[in-house]
JSON list of C-alpha atoms in Angstrom, two decimals:
[
{"chain": "R", "resi": 66, "resn": "MET", "atom": "CA", "xyz": [-37.49, -25.95, 41.58]},
{"chain": "R", "resi": 67, "resn": "GLU", "atom": "CA", "xyz": [-39.89, -28.34, 41.89]},
{"chain": "R", "resi": 68, "resn": "ASN", "atom": "CA", "xyz": [-42.73, -26.73, 41.10]},
{"chain": "R", "resi": 69, "resn": "LEU", "atom": "CA", "xyz": [-41.61, -25.16, 37.76]},
{"chain": "R", "resi": 70, "resn": "PRO", "atom": "CA", "xyz": [-44.00, -25.56, 34.97]},
{"chain": "R", "resi": 71, "resn": "LYS", "atom": "CA", "xyz": [-43.43, -28.39, 32.57]},
{"chain": "R", "resi": 72, "resn": "LYS", "atom": "CA", "xyz": [-42.44, -27.33, 29.56]},
{"chain": "R", "resi": 73, "resn": "ILE", "atom": "CA", "xyz": [-45.52, -28.89, 27.16]},
{"chain": "R", "resi": 74, "resn": "ARG", "atom": "CA", "xyz": [-44.61, -30.16, 23.92]},
{"chain": "R", "resi": 75, "resn": "SER", "atom": "CA", "xyz": [-46.79, -29.87, 20.57]},
{"chain": "R", "resi": 76, "resn": "LYS", "atom": "CA", "xyz": [-47.14, -33.58, 19.24]},
{"chain": "R", "resi": 77, "resn": "LYS", "atom": "CA", "xyz": [-46.12, -33.01, 15.61]},
{"chain": "R", "resi": 78, "resn": "LEU", "atom": "CA", "xyz": [-48.93, -34.58, 13.10]},
{"chain": "R", "resi": 79, "resn": "SER", "atom": "CA", "xyz": [-47.83, -37.38, 10.74]},
{"chain": "R", "resi": 80, "resn": "ILE", "atom": "CA", "xyz": [-49.43, -35.66, 7.13]},
{"chain": "R", "resi": 81, "resn": "LYS", "atom": "CA", "xyz": [-51.02, -37.93, 5.16]},
{"chain": "R", "resi": 82, "resn": "VAL", "atom": "CA", "xyz": [-52.17, -36.79, 1.08]},
{"chain": "R", "resi": 83, "resn": "ASP", "atom": "CA", "xyz": [-54.40, -39.10, 0.27]},
{"chain": "R", "resi": 84, "resn": "LEU", "atom": "CA", "xyz": [-54.43, -39.51, -3.36]},
{"chain": "R", "resi": 85, "resn": "THR", "atom": "CA", "xyz": [-56.84, -41.57, -4.29]},
{"chain": "R", "resi": 86, "resn": "ALA", "atom": "CA", "xyz": [-59.20, -39.20, -6.00]},
{"chain": "R", "resi": 87, "resn": "MET", "atom": "CA", "xyz": [-56.28, -37.23, -7.98]},
{"chain": "R", "resi": 88, "resn": "VAL", "atom": "CA", "xyz": [-55.81, -41.48, -9.37]},
{"chain": "R", "resi": 89, "resn": "SER", "atom": "CA", "xyz": [-59.19, -41.71, -10.41]},
{"chain": "R", "resi": 90, "resn": "VAL", "atom": "CA", "xyz": [-59.01, -38.53, -11.98]},
{"chain": "R", "resi": 91, "resn": "SER", "atom": "CA", "xyz": [-55.29, -39.25, -14.02]},
{"chain": "R", "resi": 92, "resn": "PHE", "atom": "CA", "xyz": [-56.97, -42.06, -15.57]},
{"chain": "R", "resi": 93, "resn": "LEU", "atom": "CA", "xyz": [-60.63, -41.13, -16.58]},
{"chain": "R", "resi": 94, "resn": "LEU", "atom": "CA", "xyz": [-58.42, -38.72, -18.37]},
{"chain": "R", "resi": 95, "resn": "ILE", "atom": "CA", "xyz": [-55.78, -40.69, -20.12]},
{"chain": "R", "resi": 96, "resn": "ILE", "atom": "CA", "xyz": [-58.98, -42.87, -20.52]},
{"chain": "R", "resi": 97, "resn": "PHE", "atom": "CA", "xyz": [-60.75, -39.70, -22.32]},
{"chain": "R", "resi": 98, "resn": "PHE", "atom": "CA", "xyz": [-58.03, -38.29, -24.08]},
{"chain": "R", "resi": 99, "resn": "MET", "atom": "CA", "xyz": [-57.29, -41.58, -25.87]},
{"chain": "R", "resi": 100, "resn": "VAL", "atom": "CA", "xyz": [-60.56, -42.40, -26.48]},
{"chain": "R", "resi": 101, "resn": "THR", "atom": "CA", "xyz": [-60.18, -38.84, -28.57]},
{"chain": "R", "resi": 102, "resn": "ILE", "atom": "CA", "xyz": [-57.73, -39.64, -30.64]},
{"chain": "R", "resi": 103, "resn": "GLU", "atom": "CA", "xyz": [-58.78, -42.90, -31.79]},
{"chain": "R", "resi": 104, "resn": "LEU", "atom": "CA", "xyz": [-62.45, -41.19, -32.70]},
{"chain": "R", "resi": 105, "resn": "ALA", "atom": "CA", "xyz": [-60.43, -38.27, -34.54]},
{"chain": "R", "resi": 106, "resn": "LYS", "atom": "CA", "xyz": [-58.85, -40.78, -36.84]},
{"chain": "R", "resi": 107, "resn": "PRO", "atom": "CA", "xyz": [-60.11, -40.10, -40.53]},
{"chain": "R", "resi": 108, "resn": "LYS", "atom": "CA", "xyz": [-61.35, -43.68, -41.50]},
{"chain": "R", "resi": 109, "resn": "MET", "atom": "CA", "xyz": [-61.36, -45.05, -45.06]},
{"chain": "R", "resi": 110, "resn": "MET", "atom": "CA", "xyz": [-64.23, -47.04, -46.67]},
{"chain": "R", "resi": 111, "resn": "GLU", "atom": "CA", "xyz": [-64.04, -48.12, -50.17]},
{"chain": "R", "resi": 112, "resn": "TYR", "atom": "CA", "xyz": [-66.41, -47.25, -53.06]},
{"chain": "R", "resi": 113, "resn": "GLU", "atom": "CA", "xyz": [-67.37, -48.93, -55.42]},
{"chain": "R", "resi": 114, "resn": "TYR", "atom": "CA", "xyz": [-67.68, -46.30, -58.63]},
{"chain": "R", "resi": 115, "resn": "GLY", "atom": "CA", "xyz": [-67.88, -48.99, -61.81]},
{"chain": "R", "resi": 116, "resn": "TYR", "atom": "CA", "xyz": [-67.85, -52.50, -62.99]},
{"chain": "R", "resi": 117, "resn": "ARG", "atom": "CA", "xyz": [-64.20, -53.80, -62.29]},
{"chain": "R", "resi": 118, "resn": "GLY", "atom": "CA", "xyz": [-64.88, -57.15, -63.54]},
{"chain": "R", "resi": 119, "resn": "GLY", "atom": "CA", "xyz": [-60.89, -58.02, -63.07]},
{"chain": "R", "resi": 120, "resn": "CYS", "atom": "CA", "xyz": [-60.24, -55.98, -65.64]},
{"chain": "R", "resi": 121, "resn": "GLY", "atom": "CA", "xyz": [-56.61, -54.88, -63.93]},
{"chain": "R", "resi": 122, "resn": "PRO", "atom": "CA", "xyz": [-54.59, -51.50, -62.79]},
{"chain": "R", "resi": 123, "resn": "GLU", "atom": "CA", "xyz": [-55.65, -50.65, -66.64]},
{"chain": "R", "resi": 124, "resn": "PRO", "atom": "CA", "xyz": [-56.99, -46.89, -66.55]},
{"chain": "R", "resi": 125, "resn": "GLU", "atom": "CA", "xyz": [-59.83, -47.38, -69.12]},
{"chain": "R", "resi": 126, "resn": "CYS", "atom": "CA", "xyz": [-60.78, -50.37, -66.71]},
{"chain": "R", "resi": 127, "resn": "ASN", "atom": "CA", "xyz": [-61.71, -48.29, -63.72]},
{"chain": "R", "resi": 128, "resn": "LYS", "atom": "CA", "xyz": [-62.82, -44.72, -64.68]},
{"chain": "R", "resi": 129, "resn": "PRO", "atom": "CA", "xyz": [-66.26, -44.38, -62.89]},
{"chain": "R", "resi": 130, "resn": "ASP", "atom": "CA", "xyz": [-69.58, -45.54, -65.02]},
{"chain": "R", "resi": 131, "resn": "GLU", "atom": "CA", "xyz": [-71.07, -42.65, -65.89]},
{"chain": "R", "resi": 132, "resn": "ASN", "atom": "CA", "xyz": [-74.53, -44.51, -66.22]},
{"chain": "R", "resi": 133, "resn": "ARG", "atom": "CA", "xyz": [-74.72, -45.46, -62.51]},
{"chain": "R", "resi": 134, "resn": "ILE", "atom": "CA", "xyz": [-73.75, -41.52, -61.23]},
{"chain": "R", "resi": 135, "resn": "LEU", "atom": "CA", "xyz": [-76.24, -38.79, -60.00]},
{"chain": "R", "resi": 136, "resn": "THR", "atom": "CA", "xyz": [-75.26, -35.39, -58.69]},
{"chain": "R", "resi": 137, "resn": "VAL", "atom": "CA", "xyz": [-77.77, -34.03, -56.52]},
{"chain": "R", "resi": 138, "resn": "LEU", "atom": "CA", "xyz": [-76.53, -29.73, -56.27]},
{"chain": "R", "resi": 139, "resn": "LEU", "atom": "CA", "xyz": [-77.62, -28.21, -53.34]},
{"chain": "R", "resi": 140, "resn": "ASP", "atom": "CA", "xyz": [-77.88, -24.33, -53.27]},
{"chain": "R", "resi": 141, "resn": "ASP", "atom": "CA", "xyz": [-80.04, -22.01, -51.10]},
{"chain": "R", "resi": 142, "resn": "ASN", "atom": "CA", "xyz": [-83.79, -21.22, -50.93]},
{"chain": "R", "resi": 143, "resn": "ASN", "atom": "CA", "xyz": [-84.34, -25.21, -50.90]},
{"chain": "R", "resi": 144, "resn": "LYS", "atom": "CA", "xyz": [-82.99, -25.04, -54.89]},
{"chain": "R", "resi": 145, "resn": "MET", "atom": "CA", "xyz": [-81.73, -28.56, -56.19]},
{"chain": "R", "resi": 146, "resn": "ILE", "atom": "CA", "xyz": [-80.51, -29.60, -59.37]},
{"chain": "R", "resi": 147, "resn": "THR", "atom": "CA", "xyz": [-80.15, -33.10, -60.27]},
{"chain": "R", "resi": 148, "resn": "TYR", "atom": "CA", "xyz": [-78.51, -34.64, -63.42]},
{"chain": "R", "resi": 149, "resn": "MET", "atom": "CA", "xyz": [-77.28, -38.54, -64.38]},
{"chain": "R", "resi": 150, "resn": "GLY", "atom": "CA", "xyz": [-73.91, -38.83, -65.77]},
{"chain": "R", "resi": 151, "resn": "LEU", "atom": "CA", "xyz": [-70.90, -36.40, -66.75]},
{"chain": "R", "resi": 152, "resn": "LEU", "atom": "CA", "xyz": [-72.33, -32.44, -67.02]},
{"chain": "R", "resi": 153, "resn": "TYR", "atom": "CA", "xyz": [-70.17, -31.87, -69.76]},
{"chain": "R", "resi": 154, "resn": "SER", "atom": "CA", "xyz": [-72.26, -35.05, -71.48]},
{"chain": "R", "resi": 155, "resn": "PRO", "atom": "CA", "xyz": [-75.16, -36.21, -69.22]},
{"chain": "R", "resi": 156, "resn": "ILE", "atom": "CA", "xyz": [-76.83, -39.14, -69.19]},
{"chain": "R", "resi": 157, "resn": "GLN", "atom": "CA", "xyz": [-79.93, -36.84, -67.96]},
{"chain": "R", "resi": 158, "resn": "ASN", "atom": "CA", "xyz": [-79.70, -33.00, -68.56]},
{"chain": "R", "resi": 159, "resn": "PRO", "atom": "CA", "xyz": [-79.24, -31.05, -65.20]},
{"chain": "R", "resi": 160, "resn": "LYS", "atom": "CA", "xyz": [-83.23, -30.51, -63.93]},
{"chain": "R", "resi": 161, "resn": "GLU", "atom": "CA", "xyz": [-84.40, -28.66, -61.17]},
{"chain": "R", "resi": 162, "resn": "VAL", "atom": "CA", "xyz": [-85.86, -31.24, -58.82]},
{"chain": "R", "resi": 163, "resn": "GLN", "atom": "CA", "xyz": [-88.32, -29.82, -55.56]},
{"chain": "R", "resi": 164, "resn": "TYR", "atom": "CA", "xyz": [-87.98, -31.80, -51.92]},
{"chain": "R", "resi": 165, "resn": "GLY", "atom": "CA", "xyz": [-90.51, -34.46, -51.17]},
{"chain": "R", "resi": 166, "resn": "LYS", "atom": "CA", "xyz": [-92.76, -37.69, -52.03]},
{"chain": "R", "resi": 167, "resn": "GLU", "atom": "CA", "xyz": [-93.42, -36.12, -55.85]},
{"chain": "R", "resi": 168, "resn": "GLY", "atom": "CA", "xyz": [-90.63, -34.80, -55.83]},
{"chain": "R", "resi": 169, "resn": "ILE", "atom": "CA", "xyz": [-86.66, -35.92, -55.20]},
{"chain": "R", "resi": 170, "resn": "ARG", "atom": "CA", "xyz": [-87.89, -39.12, -53.87]},
{"chain": "R", "resi": 171, "resn": "LYS", "atom": "CA", "xyz": [-89.96, -40.22, -56.82]},
{"chain": "R", "resi": 172, "resn": "GLU", "atom": "CA", "xyz": [-87.05, -39.06, -59.20]},
{"chain": "R", "resi": 173, "resn": "LEU", "atom": "CA", "xyz": [-84.39, -41.33, -56.83]},
{"chain": "R", "resi": 174, "resn": "ILE", "atom": "CA", "xyz": [-86.53, -44.16, -57.44]},
{"chain": "R", "resi": 175, "resn": "SER", "atom": "CA", "xyz": [-86.54, -43.82, -60.89]},
{"chain": "R", "resi": 176, "resn": "ILE", "atom": "CA", "xyz": [-83.15, -43.88, -61.26]},
{"chain": "R", "resi": 177, "resn": "ASN", "atom": "CA", "xyz": [-82.44, -46.33, -58.71]},
{"chain": "R", "resi": 178, "resn": "LYS", "atom": "CA", "xyz": [-84.41, -48.81, -61.23]},
{"chain": "R", "resi": 179, "resn": "LYS", "atom": "CA", "xyz": [-83.12, -47.83, -64.25]},
{"chain": "R", "resi": 180, "resn": "VAL", "atom": "CA", "xyz": [-79.33, -48.48, -63.54]},
{"chain": "R", "resi": 181, "resn": "HIS", "atom": "CA", "xyz": [-80.59, -51.76, -61.93]},
{"chain": "R", "resi": 182, "resn": "GLU", "atom": "CA", "xyz": [-81.89, -52.52, -65.04]},
{"chain": "R", "resi": 183, "resn": "TYR", "atom": "CA", "xyz": [-78.61, -51.33, -66.80]},
{"chain": "R", "resi": 184, "resn": "SER", "atom": "CA", "xyz": [-76.48, -53.33, -64.32]},
{"chain": "R", "resi": 185, "resn": "ALA", "atom": "CA", "xyz": [-77.84, -56.44, -64.71]},
{"chain": "R", "resi": 186, "resn": "SER", "atom": "CA", "xyz": [-77.72, -56.05, -67.98]},
{"chain": "R", "resi": 187, "resn": "MET", "atom": "CA", "xyz": [-73.73, -56.28, -67.71]},
{"chain": "R", "resi": 188, "resn": "GLY", "atom": "CA", "xyz": [-74.32, -59.00, -65.19]},
{"chain": "R", "resi": 189, "resn": "ARG", "atom": "CA", "xyz": [-73.94, -57.09, -61.88]},
{"chain": "R", "resi": 190, "resn": "PRO", "atom": "CA", "xyz": [-77.66, -56.69, -60.63]},
{"chain": "R", "resi": 191, "resn": "GLU", "atom": "CA", "xyz": [-76.41, -55.61, -57.16]},
{"chain": "R", "resi": 192, "resn": "ILE", "atom": "CA", "xyz": [-75.41, -52.75, -58.27]},
{"chain": "R", "resi": 193, "resn": "GLY", "atom": "CA", "xyz": [-77.72, -49.24, -57.89]},
{"chain": "R", "resi": 194, "resn": "VAL", "atom": "CA", "xyz": [-76.93, -45.45, -58.52]},
{"chain": "R", "resi": 195, "resn": "THR", "atom": "CA", "xyz": [-74.01, -43.92, -57.05]},
{"chain": "R", "resi": 196, "resn": "VAL", "atom": "CA", "xyz": [-76.03, -40.13, -55.75]},
{"chain": "R", "resi": 197, "resn": "ILE", "atom": "CA", "xyz": [-72.84, -37.80, -55.69]},
{"chain": "R", "resi": 198, "resn": "ILE", "atom": "CA", "xyz": [-74.18, -34.52, -52.62]},
{"chain": "R", "resi": 199, "resn": "LYS", "atom": "CA", "xyz": [-72.52, -31.32, -53.55]},
{"chain": "R", "resi": 200, "resn": "PRO", "atom": "CA", "xyz": [-74.48, -28.93, -50.73]},
{"chain": "R", "resi": 201, "resn": "SER", "atom": "CA", "xyz": [-72.79, -25.27, -51.94]},
{"chain": "R", "resi": 202, "resn": "LYS", "atom": "CA", "xyz": [-72.07, -22.54, -48.83]},
{"chain": "R", "resi": 203, "resn": "ASN", "atom": "CA", "xyz": [-75.17, -20.73, -49.22]},
{"chain": "R", "resi": 204, "resn": "SER", "atom": "CA", "xyz": [-76.95, -24.37, -48.72]},
{"chain": "R", "resi": 205, "resn": "ASN", "atom": "CA", "xyz": [-78.48, -24.87, -45.04]},
{"chain": "R", "resi": 206, "resn": "TYR", "atom": "CA", "xyz": [-78.07, -27.85, -43.41]},
{"chain": "R", "resi": 207, "resn": "GLY", "atom": "CA", "xyz": [-81.60, -29.15, -43.28]},
{"chain": "R", "resi": 208, "resn": "ASN", "atom": "CA", "xyz": [-81.58, -29.44, -47.30]},
{"chain": "R", "resi": 209, "resn": "LEU", "atom": "CA", "xyz": [-78.30, -31.85, -46.28]},
{"chain": "R", "resi": 210, "resn": "VAL", "atom": "CA", "xyz": [-80.70, -33.54, -43.62]},
{"chain": "R", "resi": 211, "resn": "ASP", "atom": "CA", "xyz": [-83.87, -33.65, -45.98]},
{"chain": "R", "resi": 212, "resn": "ILE", "atom": "CA", "xyz": [-81.39, -35.20, -49.45]},
{"chain": "R", "resi": 213, "resn": "LEU", "atom": "CA", "xyz": [-80.07, -37.74, -46.28]},
{"chain": "R", "resi": 214, "resn": "ASP", "atom": "CA", "xyz": [-83.32, -38.86, -45.45]},
{"chain": "R", "resi": 215, "resn": "GLU", "atom": "CA", "xyz": [-84.85, -39.10, -49.07]},
{"chain": "R", "resi": 216, "resn": "ILE", "atom": "CA", "xyz": [-82.16, -41.74, -49.81]},
{"chain": "R", "resi": 217, "resn": "LYS", "atom": "CA", "xyz": [-82.59, -43.85, -46.97]},
{"chain": "R", "resi": 218, "resn": "ILE", "atom": "CA", "xyz": [-86.05, -43.98, -47.70]},
{"chain": "R", "resi": 219, "resn": "THR", "atom": "CA", "xyz": [-85.34, -45.12, -51.39]},
{"chain": "R", "resi": 220, "resn": "GLY", "atom": "CA", "xyz": [-82.89, -47.55, -50.41]},
{"chain": "R", "resi": 221, "resn": "ILE", "atom": "CA", "xyz": [-79.88, -46.24, -52.38]},
{"chain": "R", "resi": 222, "resn": "ASN", "atom": "CA", "xyz": [-76.94, -47.32, -50.35]},
{"chain": "R", "resi": 223, "resn": "SER", "atom": "CA", "xyz": [-73.76, -46.23, -52.54]},
{"chain": "R", "resi": 224, "resn": "TYR", "atom": "CA", "xyz": [-73.61, -41.78, -51.37]},
{"chain": "R", "resi": 225, "resn": "ALA", "atom": "CA", "xyz": [-70.87, -39.53, -50.78]},
{"chain": "R", "resi": 226, "resn": "ILE", "atom": "CA", "xyz": [-71.06, -36.28, -50.14]},
{"chain": "R", "resi": 227, "resn": "VAL", "atom": "CA", "xyz": [-68.74, -34.06, -52.25]},
{"chain": "R", "resi": 228, "resn": "ASP", "atom": "CA", "xyz": [-67.77, -30.25, -51.12]},
{"chain": "R", "resi": 229, "resn": "TYR", "atom": "CA", "xyz": [-66.56, -29.48, -54.08]},
{"chain": "R", "resi": 230, "resn": "TYR", "atom": "CA", "xyz": [-67.51, -27.75, -57.41]},
{"chain": "R", "resi": 231, "resn": "THR", "atom": "CA", "xyz": [-66.45, -27.25, -60.82]},
{"chain": "R", "resi": 232, "resn": "LEU", "atom": "CA", "xyz": [-66.67, -24.19, -62.41]},
{"chain": "R", "resi": 233, "resn": "GLU", "atom": "CA", "xyz": [-69.78, -25.75, -64.81]},
{"chain": "R", "resi": 234, "resn": "GLU", "atom": "CA", "xyz": [-71.38, -26.70, -61.45]},
{"chain": "R", "resi": 235, "resn": "THR", "atom": "CA", "xyz": [-71.07, -23.07, -59.96]},
{"chain": "R", "resi": 236, "resn": "LYS", "atom": "CA", "xyz": [-72.70, -21.13, -62.77]},
{"chain": "R", "resi": 237, "resn": "LEU", "atom": "CA", "xyz": [-75.38, -23.97, -63.38]},
{"chain": "R", "resi": 238, "resn": "LEU", "atom": "CA", "xyz": [-76.61, -22.99, -60.34]},
{"chain": "R", "resi": 239, "resn": "ALA", "atom": "CA", "xyz": [-76.33, -19.72, -60.83]},
{"chain": "R", "resi": 240, "resn": "ILE", "atom": "CA", "xyz": [-79.04, -19.91, -63.50]},
{"chain": "R", "resi": 241, "resn": "LYS", "atom": "CA", "xyz": [-82.35, -18.56, -62.12]}
]
């Protein structure tokens, strides 16, 4: 009995799982989702569209001043139409304008100068023109970038991009 082979028992290894990488990935995912949620929240900014001068909550005194609003309609084939004021009673009739130094840039500089003079007569010379850009569904992204570049070059700091067209504006764009 002495020469019997001894039973060899296998060693039980203790299993350790290293979770360091999983914790790092988890924190990165948490940070990623926190940042994307924060960036997805809608942002709101103040829009100065007229002379309020402390007139109060009356609807008449808080209306936008059409003497300071220039609307730019963008359509396909580099078509751009501008008008000043309201379309049904424009201060400047709608006209087709070309892109570039002698086109829209010259127009923006001229109108901004007139609006500053008008604002100075009202006691607020710091208020310039507000440009409302309305790209149609047929316009391309390059046209929108071009008009934004022209606004930046001319020093206009008040503009809005609107995707709503009135029926009259749609008819205006349809005219060849």
